[in-house]
mmCIF file of C-alpha atoms and ligand atoms in Angstrom:
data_model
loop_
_atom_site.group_PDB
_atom_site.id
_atom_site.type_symbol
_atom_site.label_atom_id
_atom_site.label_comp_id
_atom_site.label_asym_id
_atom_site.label_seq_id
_atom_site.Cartn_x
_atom_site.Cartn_y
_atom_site.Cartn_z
ATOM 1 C CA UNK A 1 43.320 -90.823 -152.245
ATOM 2 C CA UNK A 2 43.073 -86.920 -152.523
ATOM 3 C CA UNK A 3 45.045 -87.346 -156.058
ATOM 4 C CA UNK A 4 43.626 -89.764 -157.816
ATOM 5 C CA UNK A 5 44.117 -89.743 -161.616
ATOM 6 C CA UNK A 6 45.722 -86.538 -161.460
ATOM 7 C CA UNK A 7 49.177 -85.675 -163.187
ATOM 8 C CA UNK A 8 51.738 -84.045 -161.195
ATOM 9 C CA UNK A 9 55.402 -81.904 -162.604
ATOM 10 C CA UNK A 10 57.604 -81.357 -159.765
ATOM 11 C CA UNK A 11 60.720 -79.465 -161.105
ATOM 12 C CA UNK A 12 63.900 -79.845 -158.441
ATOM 13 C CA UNK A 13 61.583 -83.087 -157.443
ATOM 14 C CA UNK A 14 65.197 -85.408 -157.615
ATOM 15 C CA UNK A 15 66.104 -84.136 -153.894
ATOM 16 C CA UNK A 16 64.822 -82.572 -150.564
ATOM 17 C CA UNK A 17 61.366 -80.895 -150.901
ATOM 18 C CA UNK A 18 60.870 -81.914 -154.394
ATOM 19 C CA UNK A 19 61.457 -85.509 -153.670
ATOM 20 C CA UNK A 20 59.432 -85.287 -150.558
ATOM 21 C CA UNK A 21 56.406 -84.018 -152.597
ATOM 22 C CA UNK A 22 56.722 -86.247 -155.309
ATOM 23 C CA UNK A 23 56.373 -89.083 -153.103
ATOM 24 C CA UNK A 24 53.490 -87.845 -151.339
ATOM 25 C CA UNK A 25 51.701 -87.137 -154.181
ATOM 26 C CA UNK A 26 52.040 -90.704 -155.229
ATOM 27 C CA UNK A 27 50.667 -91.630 -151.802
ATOM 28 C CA UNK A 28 47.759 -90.107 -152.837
ATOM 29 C CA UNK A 29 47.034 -91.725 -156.149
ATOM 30 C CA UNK A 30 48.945 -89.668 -158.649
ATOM 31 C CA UNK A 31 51.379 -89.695 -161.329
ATOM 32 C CA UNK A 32 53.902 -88.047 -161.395
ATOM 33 C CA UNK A 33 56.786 -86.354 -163.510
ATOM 34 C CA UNK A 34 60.008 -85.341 -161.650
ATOM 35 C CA UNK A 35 61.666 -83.426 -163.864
ATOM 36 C CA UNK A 36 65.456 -82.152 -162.724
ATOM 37 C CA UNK A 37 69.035 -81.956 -164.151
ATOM 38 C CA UNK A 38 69.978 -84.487 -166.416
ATOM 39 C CA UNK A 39 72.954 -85.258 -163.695
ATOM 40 C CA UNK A 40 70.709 -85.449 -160.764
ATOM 41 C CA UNK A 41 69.300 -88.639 -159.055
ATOM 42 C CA UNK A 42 65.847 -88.023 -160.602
ATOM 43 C CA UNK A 43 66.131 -90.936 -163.184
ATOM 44 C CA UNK A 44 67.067 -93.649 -160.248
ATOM 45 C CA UNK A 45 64.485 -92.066 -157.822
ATOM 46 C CA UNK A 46 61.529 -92.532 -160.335
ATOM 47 C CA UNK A 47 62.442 -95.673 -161.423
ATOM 48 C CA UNK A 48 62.787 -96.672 -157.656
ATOM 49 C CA UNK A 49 59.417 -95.122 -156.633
ATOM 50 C CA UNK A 50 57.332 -96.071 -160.564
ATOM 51 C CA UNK A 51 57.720 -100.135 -158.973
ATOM 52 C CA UNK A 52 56.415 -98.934 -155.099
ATOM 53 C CA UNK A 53 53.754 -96.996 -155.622
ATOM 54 C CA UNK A 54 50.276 -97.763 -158.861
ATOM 55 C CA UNK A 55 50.678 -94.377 -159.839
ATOM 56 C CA UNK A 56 53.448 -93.723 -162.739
ATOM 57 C CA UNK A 57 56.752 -91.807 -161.836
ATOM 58 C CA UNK A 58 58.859 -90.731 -164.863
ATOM 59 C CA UNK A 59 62.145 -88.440 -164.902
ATOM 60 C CA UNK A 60 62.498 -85.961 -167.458
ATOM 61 C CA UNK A 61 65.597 -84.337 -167.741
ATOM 62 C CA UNK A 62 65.218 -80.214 -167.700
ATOM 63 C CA UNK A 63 67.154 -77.987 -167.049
ATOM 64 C CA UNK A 64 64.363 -74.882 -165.700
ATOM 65 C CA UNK A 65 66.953 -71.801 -167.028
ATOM 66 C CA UNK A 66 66.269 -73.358 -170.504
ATOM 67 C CA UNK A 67 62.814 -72.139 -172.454
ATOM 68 C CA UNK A 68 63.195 -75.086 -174.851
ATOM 69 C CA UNK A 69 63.592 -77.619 -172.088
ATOM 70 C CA UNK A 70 60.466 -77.028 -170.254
ATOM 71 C CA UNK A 71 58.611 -76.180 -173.025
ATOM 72 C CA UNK A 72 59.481 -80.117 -174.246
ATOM 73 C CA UNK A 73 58.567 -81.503 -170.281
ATOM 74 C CA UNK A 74 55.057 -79.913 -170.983
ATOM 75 C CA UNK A 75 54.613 -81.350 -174.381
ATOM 76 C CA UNK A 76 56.270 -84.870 -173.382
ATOM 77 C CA UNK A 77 54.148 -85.117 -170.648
ATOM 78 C CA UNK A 78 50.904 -84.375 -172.063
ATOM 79 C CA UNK A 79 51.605 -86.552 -175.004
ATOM 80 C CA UNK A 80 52.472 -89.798 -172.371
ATOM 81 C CA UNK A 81 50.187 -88.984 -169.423
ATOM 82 C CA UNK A 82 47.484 -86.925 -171.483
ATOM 83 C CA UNK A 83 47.334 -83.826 -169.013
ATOM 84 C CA UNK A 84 48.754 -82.293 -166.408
ATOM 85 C CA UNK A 85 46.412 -80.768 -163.240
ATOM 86 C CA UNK A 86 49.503 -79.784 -161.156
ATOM 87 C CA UNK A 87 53.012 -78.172 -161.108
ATOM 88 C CA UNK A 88 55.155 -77.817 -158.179
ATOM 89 C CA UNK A 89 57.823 -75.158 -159.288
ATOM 90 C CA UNK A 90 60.549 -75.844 -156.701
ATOM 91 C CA UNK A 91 63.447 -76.146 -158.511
ATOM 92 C CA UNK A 92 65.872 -73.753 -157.051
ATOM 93 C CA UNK A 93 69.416 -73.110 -155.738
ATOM 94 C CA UNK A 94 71.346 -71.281 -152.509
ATOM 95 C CA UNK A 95 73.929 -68.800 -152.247
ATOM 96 C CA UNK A 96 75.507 -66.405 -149.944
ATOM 97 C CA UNK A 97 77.682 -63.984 -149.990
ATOM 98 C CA UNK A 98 78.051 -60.258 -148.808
ATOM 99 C CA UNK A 99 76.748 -58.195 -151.430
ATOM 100 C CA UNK A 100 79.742 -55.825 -152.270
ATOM 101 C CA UNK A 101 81.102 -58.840 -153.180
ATOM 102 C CA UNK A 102 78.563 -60.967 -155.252
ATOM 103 C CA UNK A 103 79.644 -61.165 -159.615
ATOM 104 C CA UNK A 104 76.874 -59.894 -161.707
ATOM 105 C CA UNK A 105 77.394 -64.470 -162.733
ATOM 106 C CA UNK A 106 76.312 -65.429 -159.451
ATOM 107 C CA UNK A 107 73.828 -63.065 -158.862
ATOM 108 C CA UNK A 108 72.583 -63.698 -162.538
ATOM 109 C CA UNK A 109 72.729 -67.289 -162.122
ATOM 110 C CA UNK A 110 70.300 -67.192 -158.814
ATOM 111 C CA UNK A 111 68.116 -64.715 -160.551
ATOM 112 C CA UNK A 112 68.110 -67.181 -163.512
ATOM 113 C CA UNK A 113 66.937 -70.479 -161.760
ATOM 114 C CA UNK A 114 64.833 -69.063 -158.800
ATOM 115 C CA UNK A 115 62.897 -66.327 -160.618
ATOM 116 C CA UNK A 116 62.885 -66.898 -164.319
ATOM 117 C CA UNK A 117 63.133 -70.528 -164.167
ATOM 118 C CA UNK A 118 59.778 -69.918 -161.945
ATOM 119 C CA UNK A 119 58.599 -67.907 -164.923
ATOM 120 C CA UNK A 120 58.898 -70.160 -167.843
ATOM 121 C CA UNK A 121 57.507 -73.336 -165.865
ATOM 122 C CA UNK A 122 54.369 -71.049 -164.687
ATOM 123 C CA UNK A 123 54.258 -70.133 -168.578
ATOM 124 C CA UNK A 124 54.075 -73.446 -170.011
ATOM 125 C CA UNK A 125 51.926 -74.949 -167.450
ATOM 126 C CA UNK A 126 49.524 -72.397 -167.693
ATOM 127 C CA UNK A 127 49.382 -72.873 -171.449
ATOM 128 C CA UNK A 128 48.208 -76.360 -170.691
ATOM 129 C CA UNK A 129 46.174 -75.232 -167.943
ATOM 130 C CA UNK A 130 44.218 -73.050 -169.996
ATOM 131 C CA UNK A 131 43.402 -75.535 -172.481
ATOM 132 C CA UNK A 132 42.252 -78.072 -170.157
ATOM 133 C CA UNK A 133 40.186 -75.276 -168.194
ATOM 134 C CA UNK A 134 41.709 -76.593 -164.744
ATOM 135 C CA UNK A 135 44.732 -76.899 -162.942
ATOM 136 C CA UNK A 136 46.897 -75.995 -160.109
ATOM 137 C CA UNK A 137 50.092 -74.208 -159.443
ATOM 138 C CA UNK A 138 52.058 -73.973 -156.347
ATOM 139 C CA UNK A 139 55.900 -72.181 -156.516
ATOM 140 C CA UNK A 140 58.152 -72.245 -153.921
ATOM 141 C CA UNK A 141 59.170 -69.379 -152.449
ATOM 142 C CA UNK A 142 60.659 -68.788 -148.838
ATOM 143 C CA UNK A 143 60.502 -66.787 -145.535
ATOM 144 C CA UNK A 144 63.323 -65.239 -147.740
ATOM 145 C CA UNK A 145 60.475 -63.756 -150.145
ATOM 146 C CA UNK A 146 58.790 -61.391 -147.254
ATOM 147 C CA UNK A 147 61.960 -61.269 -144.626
ATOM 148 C CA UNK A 148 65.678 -59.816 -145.753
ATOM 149 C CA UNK A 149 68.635 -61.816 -144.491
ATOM 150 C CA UNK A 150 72.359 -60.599 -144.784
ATOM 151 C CA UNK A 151 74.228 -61.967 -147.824
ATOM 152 C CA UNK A 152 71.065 -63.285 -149.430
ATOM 153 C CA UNK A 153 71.166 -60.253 -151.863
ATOM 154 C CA UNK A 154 70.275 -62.186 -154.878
ATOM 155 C CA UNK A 155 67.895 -65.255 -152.859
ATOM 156 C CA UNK A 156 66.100 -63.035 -151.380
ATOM 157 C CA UNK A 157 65.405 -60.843 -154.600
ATOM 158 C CA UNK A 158 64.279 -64.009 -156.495
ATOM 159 C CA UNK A 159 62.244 -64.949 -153.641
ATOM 160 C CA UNK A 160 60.398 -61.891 -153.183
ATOM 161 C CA UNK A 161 59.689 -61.797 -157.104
ATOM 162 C CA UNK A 162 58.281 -65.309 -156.861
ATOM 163 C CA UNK A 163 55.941 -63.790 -154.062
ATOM 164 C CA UNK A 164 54.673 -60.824 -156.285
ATOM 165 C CA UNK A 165 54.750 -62.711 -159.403
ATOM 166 C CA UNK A 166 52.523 -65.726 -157.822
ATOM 167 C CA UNK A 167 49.914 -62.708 -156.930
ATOM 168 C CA UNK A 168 50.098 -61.471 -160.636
ATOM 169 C CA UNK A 169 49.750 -64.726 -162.231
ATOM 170 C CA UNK A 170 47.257 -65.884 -159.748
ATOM 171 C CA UNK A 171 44.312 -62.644 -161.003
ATOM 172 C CA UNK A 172 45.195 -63.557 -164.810
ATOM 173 C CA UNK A 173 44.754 -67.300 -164.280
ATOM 174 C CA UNK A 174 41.672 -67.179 -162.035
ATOM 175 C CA UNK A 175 38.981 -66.638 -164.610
ATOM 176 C CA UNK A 176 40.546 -69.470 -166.517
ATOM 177 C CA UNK A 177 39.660 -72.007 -164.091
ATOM 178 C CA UNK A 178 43.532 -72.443 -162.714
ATOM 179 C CA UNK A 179 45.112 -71.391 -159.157
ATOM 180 C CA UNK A 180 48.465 -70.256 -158.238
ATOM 181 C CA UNK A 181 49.864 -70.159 -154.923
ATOM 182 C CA UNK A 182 53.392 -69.711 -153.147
ATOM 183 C CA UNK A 183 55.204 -72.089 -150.475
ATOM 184 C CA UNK A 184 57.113 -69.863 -148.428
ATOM 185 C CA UNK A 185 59.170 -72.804 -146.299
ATOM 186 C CA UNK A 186 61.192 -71.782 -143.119
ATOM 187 C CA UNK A 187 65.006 -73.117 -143.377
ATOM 188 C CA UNK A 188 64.296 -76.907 -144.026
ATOM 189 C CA UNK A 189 66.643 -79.990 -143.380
ATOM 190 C CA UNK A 190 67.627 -80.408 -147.320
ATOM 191 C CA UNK A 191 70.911 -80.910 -148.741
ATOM 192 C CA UNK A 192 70.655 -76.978 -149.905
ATOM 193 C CA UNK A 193 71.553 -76.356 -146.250
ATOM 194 C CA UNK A 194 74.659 -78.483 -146.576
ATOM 195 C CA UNK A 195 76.629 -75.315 -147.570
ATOM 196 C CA UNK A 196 75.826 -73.936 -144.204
ATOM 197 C CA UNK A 197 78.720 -74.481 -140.994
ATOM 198 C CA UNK A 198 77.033 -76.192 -137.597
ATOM 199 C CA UNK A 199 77.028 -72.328 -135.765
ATOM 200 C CA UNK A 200 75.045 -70.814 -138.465
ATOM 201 C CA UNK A 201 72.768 -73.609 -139.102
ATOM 202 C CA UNK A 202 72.547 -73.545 -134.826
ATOM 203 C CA UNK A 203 71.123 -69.364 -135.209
ATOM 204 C CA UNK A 204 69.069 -70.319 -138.047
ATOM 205 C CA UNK A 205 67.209 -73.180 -135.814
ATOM 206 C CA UNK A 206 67.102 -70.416 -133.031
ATOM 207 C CA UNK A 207 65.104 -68.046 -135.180
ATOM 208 C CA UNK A 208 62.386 -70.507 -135.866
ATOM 209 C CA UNK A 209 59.876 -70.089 -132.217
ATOM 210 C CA UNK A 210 59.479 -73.673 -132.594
ATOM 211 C CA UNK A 211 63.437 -74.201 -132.102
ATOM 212 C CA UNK A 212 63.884 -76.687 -135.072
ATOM 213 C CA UNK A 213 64.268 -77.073 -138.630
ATOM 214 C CA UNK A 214 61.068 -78.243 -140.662
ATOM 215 C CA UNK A 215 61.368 -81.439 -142.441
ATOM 216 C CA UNK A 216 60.773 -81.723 -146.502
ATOM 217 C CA UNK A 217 57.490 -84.167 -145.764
ATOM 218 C CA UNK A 218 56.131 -80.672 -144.121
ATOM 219 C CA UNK A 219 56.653 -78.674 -146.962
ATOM 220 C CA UNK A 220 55.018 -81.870 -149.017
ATOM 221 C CA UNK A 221 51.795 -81.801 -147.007
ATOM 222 C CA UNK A 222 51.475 -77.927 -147.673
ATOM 223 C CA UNK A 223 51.914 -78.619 -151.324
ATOM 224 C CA UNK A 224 49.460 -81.317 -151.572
ATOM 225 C CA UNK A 225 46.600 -79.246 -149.704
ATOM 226 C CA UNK A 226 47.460 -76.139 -152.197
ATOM 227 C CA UNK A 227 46.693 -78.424 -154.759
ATOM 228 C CA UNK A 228 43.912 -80.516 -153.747
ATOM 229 C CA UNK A 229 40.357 -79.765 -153.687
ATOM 230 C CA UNK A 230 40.271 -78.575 -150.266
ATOM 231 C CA UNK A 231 42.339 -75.889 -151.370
ATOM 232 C CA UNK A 232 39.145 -74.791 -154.386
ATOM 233 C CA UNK A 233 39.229 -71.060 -152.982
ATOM 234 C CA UNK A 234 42.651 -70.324 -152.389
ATOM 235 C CA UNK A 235 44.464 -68.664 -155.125
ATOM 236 C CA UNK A 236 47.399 -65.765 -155.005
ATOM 237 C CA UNK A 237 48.511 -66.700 -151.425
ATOM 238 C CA UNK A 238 51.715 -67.622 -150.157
ATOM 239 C CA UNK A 239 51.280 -69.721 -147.308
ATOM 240 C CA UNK A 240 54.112 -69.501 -144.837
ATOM 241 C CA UNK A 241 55.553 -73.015 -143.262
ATOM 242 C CA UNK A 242 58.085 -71.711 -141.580
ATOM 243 C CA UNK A 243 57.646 -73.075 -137.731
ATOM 244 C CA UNK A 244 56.261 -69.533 -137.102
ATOM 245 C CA UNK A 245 59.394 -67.499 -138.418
ATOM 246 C CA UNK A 246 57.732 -65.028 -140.365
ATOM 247 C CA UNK A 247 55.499 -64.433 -137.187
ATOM 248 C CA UNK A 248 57.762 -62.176 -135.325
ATOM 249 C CA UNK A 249 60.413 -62.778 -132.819
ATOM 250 C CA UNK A 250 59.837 -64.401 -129.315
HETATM 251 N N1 LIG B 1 65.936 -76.041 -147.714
HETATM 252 C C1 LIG B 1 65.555 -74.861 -147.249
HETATM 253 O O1 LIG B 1 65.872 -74.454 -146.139
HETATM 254 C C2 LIG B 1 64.653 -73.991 -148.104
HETATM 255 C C3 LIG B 1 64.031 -72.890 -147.502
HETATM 256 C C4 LIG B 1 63.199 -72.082 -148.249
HETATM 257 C C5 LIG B 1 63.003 -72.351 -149.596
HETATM 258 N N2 LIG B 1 63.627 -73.423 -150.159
HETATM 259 C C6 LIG B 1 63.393 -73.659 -151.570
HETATM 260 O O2 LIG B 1 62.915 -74.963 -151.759
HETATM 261 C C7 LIG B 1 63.234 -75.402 -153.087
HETATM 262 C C8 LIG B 1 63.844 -76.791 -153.023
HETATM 263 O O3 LIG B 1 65.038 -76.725 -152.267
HETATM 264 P P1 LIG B 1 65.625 -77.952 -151.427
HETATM 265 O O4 LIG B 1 65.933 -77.431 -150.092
HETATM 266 O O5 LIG B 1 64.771 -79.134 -151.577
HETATM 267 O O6 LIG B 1 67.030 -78.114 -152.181
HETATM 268 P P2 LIG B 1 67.747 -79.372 -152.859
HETATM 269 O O7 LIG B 1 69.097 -78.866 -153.210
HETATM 270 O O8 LIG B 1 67.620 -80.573 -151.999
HETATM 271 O O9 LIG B 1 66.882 -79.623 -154.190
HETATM 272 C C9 LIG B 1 66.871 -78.718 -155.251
HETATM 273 C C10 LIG B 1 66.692 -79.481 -156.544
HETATM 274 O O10 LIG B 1 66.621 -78.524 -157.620
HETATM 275 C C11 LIG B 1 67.373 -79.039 -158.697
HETATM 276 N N3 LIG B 1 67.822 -77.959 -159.573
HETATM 277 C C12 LIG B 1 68.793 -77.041 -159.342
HETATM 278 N N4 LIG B 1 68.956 -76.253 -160.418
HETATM 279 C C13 LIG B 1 68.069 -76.680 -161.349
HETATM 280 C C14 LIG B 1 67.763 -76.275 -162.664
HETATM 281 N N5 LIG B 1 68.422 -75.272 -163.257
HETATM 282 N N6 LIG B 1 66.788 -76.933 -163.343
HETATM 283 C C15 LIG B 1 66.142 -77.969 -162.764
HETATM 284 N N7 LIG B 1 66.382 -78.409 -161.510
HETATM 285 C C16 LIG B 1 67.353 -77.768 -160.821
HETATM 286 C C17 LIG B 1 68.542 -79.767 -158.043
HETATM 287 O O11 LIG B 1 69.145 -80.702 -158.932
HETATM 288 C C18 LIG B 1 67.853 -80.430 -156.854
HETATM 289 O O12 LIG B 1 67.376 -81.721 -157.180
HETATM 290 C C19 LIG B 1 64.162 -74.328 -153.666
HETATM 291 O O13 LIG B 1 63.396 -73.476 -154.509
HETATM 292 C C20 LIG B 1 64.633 -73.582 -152.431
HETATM 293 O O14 LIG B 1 64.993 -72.250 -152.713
HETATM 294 C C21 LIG B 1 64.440 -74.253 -149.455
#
């Protein structure tokens, strides 16, 4: 039980990745808070998962582009669970479109969830963090944060940012006893790729050397080792599951 007693946020954690790290988390002994869109699944899937696993699973609605909203899942959660010792910032949406053509809305709204939604969850989290002397966050970034991809223009600006900004936070947090790393996940079987037709989800899978997509319960494992003990030296890294994409082409 590499979690035991420990308090886990995943934001996005109603679907896909989030879900799939939730779940493992409670496999190993935690609680945990999956805190999504009031719309989303999250309040069924944590009521579903609180009776299978000892650990507690609440859903608290929030909504990541709103300050007030995850400042409240901090608060609500320290006041029922009585701390928090780690934050999965995953929450995040897709979009493409060629870039001559993209609305300063769209691009805005990507910007808005995958960067500074990023932000303000980091923010509060740390403010706990640094109170409790301890803690551990890991935000999700992508092969999209270190590689360009056409009609990405906004993903793949958030994504970077998330990279740089993991780095930044990462040196301030360190002498406060809390780590920050990055995910960077290859193109994942999630319903975020449901937007995608079969012949470019076929050249997607053909970029990836290991000829497949990766599954969410990959991304989960890399989460929980970022933020379990094994992880105690590793802070400011992004650590690439990606099915060797990032690693050059074959
Ligand atoms: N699936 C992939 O191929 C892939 C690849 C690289 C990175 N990622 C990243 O992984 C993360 C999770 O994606 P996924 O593939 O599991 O997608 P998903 O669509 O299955 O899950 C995303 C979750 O985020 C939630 N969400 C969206 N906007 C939100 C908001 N404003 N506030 C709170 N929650 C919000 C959604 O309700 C959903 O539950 C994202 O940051 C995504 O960019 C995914």
């Amino acid at each position: 039980m590499r979690l035991q007693g420990n308090n886990v946020i995943v934001t996005g954690g109603a679907s896909g990745i989030g879900l799939a790290s939730v779940e493992r988390c409670l496999q190993e002994g935690a609680s945990l808070v999956i805190a999504d869109l009031e719309n989303s699944d999250g309040q069924a899937r944590a009521a579903r998962l609180d009776d299978q696993y000892d650990g507690r699973c609440l859903f608290k609605a929030c909504d990541v582009t709103d300050t007030a909203q995850v400042d409240r899942l901090f608060a609500d959660t320290v006041a029922e669970l009585g701390s928090v010792e780690a934050v999965f910032n995953n929450a995040g949406i897709g979009g493409i479109a060629p870039s001559d053509e993209v609305t300063d809305e769209d691009f805005l709204r990507i910007i808005d969830i995958n960067l500074s939604g990023v932000f303000r969850v980091a923010r509060a989290a740390l403010r706990v963090m640094y109170r409790q002397g301890s803690g551990s966050i890991v935000n999700c970034a992508s092969i999209l944060g270190v590689f360009g991809q056409s009609q990405t223009t906004a993903y793949t600006a958030a994504k970077g940012g998330v990279v740089n900004m993991t780095r930044t936070l990462a040196i301030e947090a360190a002498p406060k006893g809390v780590r920050v790393n990055a995910i960077g996940p290859g193109y994942i079987d999630t319903p975020l790729l449901e937007a995608l037709d079969d012949d470019m989800l076929q050249g997607l899978i053909g970029l990836h050397p290991m000829g497949r997509l990766g599954r969410p319960e990959e991304i989960a494992n890399a989460f929980l080792f970022l933020v379990s003990d094994e992880a105690s030296f590793i802070t400011g890294t992004t650590l690439m599951v990606d099915g060797g994409f990032t690693a050059g082409k074959s």
